[in-house]
Coordinates of C-alpha atoms and ligand atoms in Angstrom, one line a residue:
X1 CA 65.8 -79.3 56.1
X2 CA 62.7 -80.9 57.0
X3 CA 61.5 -83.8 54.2
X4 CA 57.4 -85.0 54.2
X5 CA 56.7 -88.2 52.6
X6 CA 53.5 -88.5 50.9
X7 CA 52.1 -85.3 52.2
X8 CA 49.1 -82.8 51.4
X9 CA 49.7 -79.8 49.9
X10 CA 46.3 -78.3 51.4
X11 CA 47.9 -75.6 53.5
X12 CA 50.0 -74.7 51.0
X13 CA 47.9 -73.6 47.8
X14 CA 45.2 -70.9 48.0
X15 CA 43.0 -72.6 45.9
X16 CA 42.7 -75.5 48.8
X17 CA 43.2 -78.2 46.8
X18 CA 43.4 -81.6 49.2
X19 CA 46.6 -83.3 46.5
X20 CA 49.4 -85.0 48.0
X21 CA 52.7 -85.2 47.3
X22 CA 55.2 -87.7 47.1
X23 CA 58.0 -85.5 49.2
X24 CA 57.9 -82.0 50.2
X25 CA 61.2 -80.7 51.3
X26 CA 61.3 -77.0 53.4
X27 CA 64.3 -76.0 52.5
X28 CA 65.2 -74.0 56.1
X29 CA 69.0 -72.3 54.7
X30 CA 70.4 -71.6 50.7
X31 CA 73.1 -73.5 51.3
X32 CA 70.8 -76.5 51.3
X33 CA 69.7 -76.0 47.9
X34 CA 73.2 -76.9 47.1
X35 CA 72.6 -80.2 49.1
X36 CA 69.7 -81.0 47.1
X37 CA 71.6 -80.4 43.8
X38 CA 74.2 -82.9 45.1
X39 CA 71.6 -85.5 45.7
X40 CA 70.1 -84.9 42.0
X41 CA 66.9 -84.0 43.3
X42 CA 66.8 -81.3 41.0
X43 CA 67.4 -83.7 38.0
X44 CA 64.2 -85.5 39.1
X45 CA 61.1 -84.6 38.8
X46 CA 60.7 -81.7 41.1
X47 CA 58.5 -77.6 41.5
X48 CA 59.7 -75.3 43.4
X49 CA 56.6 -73.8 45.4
X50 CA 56.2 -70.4 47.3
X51 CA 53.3 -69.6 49.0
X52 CA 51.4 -71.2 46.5
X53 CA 48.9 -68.4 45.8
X54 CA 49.6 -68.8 41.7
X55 CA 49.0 -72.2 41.4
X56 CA 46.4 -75.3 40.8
X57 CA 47.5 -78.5 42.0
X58 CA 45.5 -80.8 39.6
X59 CA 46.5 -84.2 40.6
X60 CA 48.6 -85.9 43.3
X61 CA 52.2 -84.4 42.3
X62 CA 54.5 -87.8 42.0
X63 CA 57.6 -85.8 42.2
X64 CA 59.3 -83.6 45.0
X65 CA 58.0 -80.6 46.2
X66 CA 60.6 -77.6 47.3
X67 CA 59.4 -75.0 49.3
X68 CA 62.0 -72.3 50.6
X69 CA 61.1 -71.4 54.5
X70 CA 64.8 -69.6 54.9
X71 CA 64.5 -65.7 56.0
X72 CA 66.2 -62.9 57.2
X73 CA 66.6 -59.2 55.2
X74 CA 69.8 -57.6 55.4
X75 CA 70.9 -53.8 54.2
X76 CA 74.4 -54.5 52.1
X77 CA 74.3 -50.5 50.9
X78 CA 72.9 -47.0 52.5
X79 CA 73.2 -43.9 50.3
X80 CA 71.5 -40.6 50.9
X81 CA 69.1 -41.7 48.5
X82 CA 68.5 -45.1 48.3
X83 CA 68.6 -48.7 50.5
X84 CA 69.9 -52.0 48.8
X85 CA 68.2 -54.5 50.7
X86 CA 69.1 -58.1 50.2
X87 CA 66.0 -60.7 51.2
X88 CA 65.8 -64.4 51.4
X89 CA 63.2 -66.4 49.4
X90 CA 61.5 -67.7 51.7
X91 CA 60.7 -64.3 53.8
X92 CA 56.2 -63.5 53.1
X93 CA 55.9 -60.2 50.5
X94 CA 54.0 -58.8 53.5
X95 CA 56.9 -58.9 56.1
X96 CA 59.1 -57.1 53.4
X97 CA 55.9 -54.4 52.8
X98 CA 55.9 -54.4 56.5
X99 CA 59.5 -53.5 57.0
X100 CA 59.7 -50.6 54.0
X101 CA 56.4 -49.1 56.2
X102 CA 58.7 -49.4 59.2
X103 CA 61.8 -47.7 57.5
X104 CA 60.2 -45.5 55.5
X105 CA 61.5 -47.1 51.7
X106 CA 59.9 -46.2 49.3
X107 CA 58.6 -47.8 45.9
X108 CA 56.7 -51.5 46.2
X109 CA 53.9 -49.5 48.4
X110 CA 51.5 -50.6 46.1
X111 CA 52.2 -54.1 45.9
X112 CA 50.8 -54.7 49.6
X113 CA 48.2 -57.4 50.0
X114 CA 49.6 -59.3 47.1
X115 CA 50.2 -62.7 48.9
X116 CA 53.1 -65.2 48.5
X117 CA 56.6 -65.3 49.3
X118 CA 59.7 -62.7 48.1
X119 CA 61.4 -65.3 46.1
X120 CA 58.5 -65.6 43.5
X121 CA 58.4 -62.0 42.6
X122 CA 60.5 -61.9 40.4
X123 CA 59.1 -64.9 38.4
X124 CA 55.8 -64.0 37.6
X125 CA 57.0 -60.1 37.7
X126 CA 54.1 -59.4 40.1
X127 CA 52.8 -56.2 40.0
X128 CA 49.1 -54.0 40.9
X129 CA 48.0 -50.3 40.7
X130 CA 50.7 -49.2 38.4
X131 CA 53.7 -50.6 39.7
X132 CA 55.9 -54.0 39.0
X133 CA 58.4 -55.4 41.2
X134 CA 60.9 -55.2 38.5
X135 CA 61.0 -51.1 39.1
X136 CA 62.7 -52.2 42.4
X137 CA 64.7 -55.0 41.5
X138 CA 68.4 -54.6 41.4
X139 CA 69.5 -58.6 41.3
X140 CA 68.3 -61.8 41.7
X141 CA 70.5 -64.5 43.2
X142 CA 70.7 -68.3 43.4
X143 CA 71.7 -71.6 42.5
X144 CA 71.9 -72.7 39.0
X145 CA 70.4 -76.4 39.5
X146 CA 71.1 -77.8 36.4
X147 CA 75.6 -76.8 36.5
X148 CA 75.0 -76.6 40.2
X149 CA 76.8 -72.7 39.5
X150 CA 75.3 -69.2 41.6
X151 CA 74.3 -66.9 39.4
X152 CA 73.5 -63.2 39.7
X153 CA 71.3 -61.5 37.2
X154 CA 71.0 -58.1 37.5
X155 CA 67.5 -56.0 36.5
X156 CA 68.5 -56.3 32.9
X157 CA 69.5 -59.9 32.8
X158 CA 65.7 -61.1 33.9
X159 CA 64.4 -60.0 30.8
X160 CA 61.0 -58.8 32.9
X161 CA 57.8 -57.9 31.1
X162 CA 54.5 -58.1 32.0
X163 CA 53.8 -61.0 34.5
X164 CA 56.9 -62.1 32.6
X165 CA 60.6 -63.0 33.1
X166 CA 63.4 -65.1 32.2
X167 CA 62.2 -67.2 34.8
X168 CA 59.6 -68.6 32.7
X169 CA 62.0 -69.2 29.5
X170 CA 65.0 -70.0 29.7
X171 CA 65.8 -70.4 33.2
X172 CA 62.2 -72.4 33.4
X173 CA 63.4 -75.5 35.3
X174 CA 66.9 -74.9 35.9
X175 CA 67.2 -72.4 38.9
X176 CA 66.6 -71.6 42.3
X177 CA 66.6 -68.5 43.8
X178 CA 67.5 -67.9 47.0
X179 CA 67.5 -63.8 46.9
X180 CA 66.3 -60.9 45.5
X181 CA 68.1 -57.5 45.7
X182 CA 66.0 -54.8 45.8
X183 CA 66.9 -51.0 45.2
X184 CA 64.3 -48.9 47.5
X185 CA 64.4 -45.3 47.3
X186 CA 64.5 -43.2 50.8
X187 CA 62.8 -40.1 49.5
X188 CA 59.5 -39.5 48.9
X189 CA 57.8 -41.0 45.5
X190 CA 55.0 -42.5 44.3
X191 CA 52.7 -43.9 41.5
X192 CA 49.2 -42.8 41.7
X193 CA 48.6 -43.1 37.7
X194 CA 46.1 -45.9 38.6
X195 CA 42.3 -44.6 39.4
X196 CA 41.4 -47.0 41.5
X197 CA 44.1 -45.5 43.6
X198 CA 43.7 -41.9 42.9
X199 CA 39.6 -42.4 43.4
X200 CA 39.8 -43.9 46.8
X201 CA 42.4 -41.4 48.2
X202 CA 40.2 -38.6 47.0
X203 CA 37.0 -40.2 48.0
X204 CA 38.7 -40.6 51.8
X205 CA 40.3 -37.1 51.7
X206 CA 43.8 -38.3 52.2
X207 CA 47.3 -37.1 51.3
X208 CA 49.9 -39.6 49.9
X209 CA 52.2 -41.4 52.1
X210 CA 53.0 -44.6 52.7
X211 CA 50.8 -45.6 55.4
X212 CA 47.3 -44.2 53.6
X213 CA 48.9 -45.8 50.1
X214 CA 48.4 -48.8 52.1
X215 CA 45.6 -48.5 53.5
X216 CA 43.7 -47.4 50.1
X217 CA 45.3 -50.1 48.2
X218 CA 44.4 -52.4 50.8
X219 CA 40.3 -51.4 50.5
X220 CA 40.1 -51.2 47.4
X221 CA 41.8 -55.2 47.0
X222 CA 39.4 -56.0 49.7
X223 CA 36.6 -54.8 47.8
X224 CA 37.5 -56.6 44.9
X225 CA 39.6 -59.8 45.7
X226 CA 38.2 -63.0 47.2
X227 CA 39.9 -63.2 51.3
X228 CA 42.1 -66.1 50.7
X229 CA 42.0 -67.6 54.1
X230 CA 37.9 -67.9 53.5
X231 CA 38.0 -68.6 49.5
X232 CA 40.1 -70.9 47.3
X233 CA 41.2 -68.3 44.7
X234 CA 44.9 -68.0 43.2
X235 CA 44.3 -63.8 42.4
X236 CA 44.0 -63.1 38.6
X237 CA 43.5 -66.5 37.1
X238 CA 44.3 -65.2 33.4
X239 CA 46.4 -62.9 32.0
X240 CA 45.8 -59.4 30.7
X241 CA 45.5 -60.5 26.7
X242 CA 47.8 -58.0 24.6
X243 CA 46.8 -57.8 21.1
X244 CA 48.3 -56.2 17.9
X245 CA 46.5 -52.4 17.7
X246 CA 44.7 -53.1 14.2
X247 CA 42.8 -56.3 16.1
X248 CA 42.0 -53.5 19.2
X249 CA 40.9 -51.1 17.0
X250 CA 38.2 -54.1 15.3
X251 CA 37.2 -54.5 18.4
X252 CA 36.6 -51.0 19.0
X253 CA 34.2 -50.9 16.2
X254 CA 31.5 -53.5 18.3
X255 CA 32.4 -52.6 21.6
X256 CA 33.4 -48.9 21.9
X257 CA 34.0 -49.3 26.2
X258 CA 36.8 -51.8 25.5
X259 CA 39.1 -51.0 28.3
X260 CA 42.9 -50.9 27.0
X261 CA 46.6 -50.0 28.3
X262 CA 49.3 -49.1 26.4
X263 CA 51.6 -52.1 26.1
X264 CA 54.9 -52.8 24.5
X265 CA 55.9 -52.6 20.5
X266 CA 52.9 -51.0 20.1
X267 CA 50.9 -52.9 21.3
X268 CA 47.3 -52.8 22.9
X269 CA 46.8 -54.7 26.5
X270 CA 43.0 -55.5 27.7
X271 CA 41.0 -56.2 30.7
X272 CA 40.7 -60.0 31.2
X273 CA 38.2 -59.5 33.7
X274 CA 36.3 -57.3 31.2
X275 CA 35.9 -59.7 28.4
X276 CA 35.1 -62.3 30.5
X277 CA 32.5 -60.0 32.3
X278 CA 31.0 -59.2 28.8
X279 CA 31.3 -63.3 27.9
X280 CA 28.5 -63.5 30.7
X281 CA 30.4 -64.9 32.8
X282 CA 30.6 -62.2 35.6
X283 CA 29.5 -64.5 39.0
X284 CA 28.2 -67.5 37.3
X285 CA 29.0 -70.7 39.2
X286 CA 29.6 -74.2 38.0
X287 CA 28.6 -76.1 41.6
X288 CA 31.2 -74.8 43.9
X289 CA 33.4 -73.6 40.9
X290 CA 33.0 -69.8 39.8
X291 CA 33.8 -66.7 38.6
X292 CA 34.3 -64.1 41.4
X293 CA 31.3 -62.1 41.1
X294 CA 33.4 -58.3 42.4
X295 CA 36.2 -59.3 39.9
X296 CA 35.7 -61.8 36.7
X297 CA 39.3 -62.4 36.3
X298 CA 39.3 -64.6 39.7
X299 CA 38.0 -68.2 40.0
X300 CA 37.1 -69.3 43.1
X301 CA 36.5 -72.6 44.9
X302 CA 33.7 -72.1 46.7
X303 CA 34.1 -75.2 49.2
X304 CA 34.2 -78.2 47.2
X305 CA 35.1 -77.8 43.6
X306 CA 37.9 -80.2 42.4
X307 CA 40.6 -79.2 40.6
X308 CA 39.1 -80.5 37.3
X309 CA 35.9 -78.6 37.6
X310 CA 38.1 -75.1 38.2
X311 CA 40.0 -76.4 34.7
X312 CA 36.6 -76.8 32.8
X313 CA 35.4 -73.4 34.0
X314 CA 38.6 -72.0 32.7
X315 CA 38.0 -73.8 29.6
X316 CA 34.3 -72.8 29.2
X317 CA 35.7 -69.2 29.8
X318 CA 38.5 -69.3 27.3
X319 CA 36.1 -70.7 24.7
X320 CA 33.4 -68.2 25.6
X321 CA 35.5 -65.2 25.0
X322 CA 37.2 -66.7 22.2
X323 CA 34.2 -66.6 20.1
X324 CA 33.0 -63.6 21.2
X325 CA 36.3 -61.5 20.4
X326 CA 38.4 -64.0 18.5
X327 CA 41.1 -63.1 21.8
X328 CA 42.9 -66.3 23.4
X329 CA 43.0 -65.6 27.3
X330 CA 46.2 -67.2 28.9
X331 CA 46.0 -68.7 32.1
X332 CA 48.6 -66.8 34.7
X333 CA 48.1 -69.8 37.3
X334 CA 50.3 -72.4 36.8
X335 CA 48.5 -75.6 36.2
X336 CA 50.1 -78.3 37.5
Ligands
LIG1 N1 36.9 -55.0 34.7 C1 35.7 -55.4 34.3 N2 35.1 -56.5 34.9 C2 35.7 -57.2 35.8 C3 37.0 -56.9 36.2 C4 37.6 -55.8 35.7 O1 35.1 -54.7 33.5 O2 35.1 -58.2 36.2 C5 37.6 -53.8 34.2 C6 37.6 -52.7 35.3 O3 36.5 -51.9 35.2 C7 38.9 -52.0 34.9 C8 39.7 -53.0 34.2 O4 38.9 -54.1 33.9 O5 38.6 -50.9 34.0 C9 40.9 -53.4 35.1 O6 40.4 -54.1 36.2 P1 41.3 -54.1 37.6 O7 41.6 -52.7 37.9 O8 40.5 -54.8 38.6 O9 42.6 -54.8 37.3 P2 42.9 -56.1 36.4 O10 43.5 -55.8 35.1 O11 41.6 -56.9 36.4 C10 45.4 -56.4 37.3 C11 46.2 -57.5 37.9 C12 45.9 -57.7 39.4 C13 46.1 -56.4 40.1 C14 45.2 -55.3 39.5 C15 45.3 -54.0 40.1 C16 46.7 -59.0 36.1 C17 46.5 -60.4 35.5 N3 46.0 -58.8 37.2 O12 44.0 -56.9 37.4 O13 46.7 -58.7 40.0 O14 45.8 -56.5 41.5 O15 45.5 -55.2 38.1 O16 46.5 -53.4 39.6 O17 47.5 -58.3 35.6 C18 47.0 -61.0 40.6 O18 47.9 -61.0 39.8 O19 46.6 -62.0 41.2 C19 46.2 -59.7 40.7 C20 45.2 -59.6 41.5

């Protein structure tokens, strides 16, 4: 492993922010986890941090930093049908989307473009245009840091929801994972329920598969997302609210284009971006903090904006749309 002491976290959070912290540790093989366990890093202050596209670094971080580098993908199963493929934490969700292109697996197709590394997935449940990463999860593995135990959850064990997972609850704190186990499918399938999808395969007069998926998805993200390597972002900043379907339907009554999704328990989900859009907010800067003006549910750093402007522009927000529609947004990003 390599240890940092008193080092900037720059390169290592999309938003840009210049913080330093007091060790970061790249973690280079699982079996070091264990070795940090032993040393009680785990009981001291300590985040464990991907590829740092969901998070705002707020202050210098006095703790230790834990950033998984370790790779490598292996195939433990082949049936007719299906491929269980076993991948390290550390390996970049694009290298994995690049390898199901490669092998022809099917069913995470429209997760390309979403940045960060494999071992996060499963946290925040990412998901995009219809699909979550939970549909393709078969286990997660790792070390329990607080008994210092593996464990292996399987799909049912996460408890995943929307942007959601045991992860954040009761395993907040007291894991680290090391692999994820995905089920991909070898035959032909895929998820087109979403328009945006739908629209732009139409619009270029393509059929399905999985290279045009990609492509398509990728356009339409590039139309709409900030290019992280040019603009601090961290994606979606908030969280789709989900509200009980007697407050959506009072909503309805004063604004009859209210965009909804189904949700669980009978529930109604909204568009984030679209409240804040109708809040006014839709583009509006704060010096070089601001909403994205293709997608409202991004803030951006344009340049200079310190962390604590980007968290009173998410304040502003919140308020903003609270009083408007009495709905609380949630930030997704975690603010550190
Ligand atoms: N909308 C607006 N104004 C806006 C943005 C959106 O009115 O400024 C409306 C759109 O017209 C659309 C609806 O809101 O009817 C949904 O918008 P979009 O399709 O852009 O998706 P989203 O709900 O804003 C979610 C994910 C994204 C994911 C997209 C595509 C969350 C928090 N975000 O965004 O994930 O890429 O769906 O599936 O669930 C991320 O997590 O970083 C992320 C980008």
């Amino acid at each position: 492993m390599q240890i940092y002491e008193n080092y900037s976290v720059k390169e290592h959070n999309t938003f840009m922010m210049d913080v330093r912290c007091a060790r970061f540790v790249c973690v280079e093989h699982p079996d070091e986890v264990r070795q940090l366990a032993e040393h009680g890093v785990f009981q001291s202050e300590h985040f464990i941090l991907g590829g740092g596209s969901n998070v705002l670094f707020t202050q210098d971080y006095t703790g230790t930093i834990i950033h998984p580098v370790f790779k490598g993908m292996e195939v433990l199963e082949e049936t007719e049908d299906d491929v269980l493929l076993r991948v390290a934490a550390g390996e970049e969700w694009k290298q994995l989307q690049q390898y199901c292109l490669q092998h022809q697996l099917y069913g995470i197709e429209n997760l390309i473009g979403i940045p960060g590394l494999v071992g996060s997935a499963p946290v925040q449940n990412i998901g995009a245009y219809g699909v979550e990463v939970k549909d393709t999860i078969a286990h997660v593995k790792g070390l329990r840091t607080d008994t210092l135990q593996p464990f292996a959850l399987s799909n049912a064990q996460c408890n995943f929801g929307y942007r959601d997972s045991i992860f954040k609850h009761e395993l907040k704190h007291k894991c680290f994972i090391t692999h994820v186990i995905f089920r991909l499918s070898k035959h032909e399938h895929y998820t087109l329920t979403y328009k945006a999808l739908s629209q732009e395969l139409d619009r270029c007069n393509l059929q399905p598969s999985l290279q045009n998926i990609t492509d398509c998805i990728l356009r339409v993200r590039n139309s709409k997302l900030p290019d992280i390597s040019k603009i601090g972002c961290a994606g979606s900043f908030f969280q789709n609210p989900i509200v009980p379907q007697a407050q959506y339907e009072q909503l309805l009554l004063t604004t009859p284009d209210l965009v909804s999704y189904p949700a669980d328990n009978g529930r109604v989900k909204l568009s984030a971006g679209q409240l804040i859009e109708k809040a006014g907010w839709k583009g509006r800067r704060n010096g070089d903090a601001g909403v994205y003006d293709k997608q409202a549910l991004v803030l951006v750093n344009y340049g200079m904006a310190t962390p604590q402007e980007i968290v009173s522009l998410c304040q502003q927000v919140i308020d903003d749309v609270n009083k408007l529609f009495g709905v609380t947004l949630a930030p997704e990003v975690n603010i550190l």
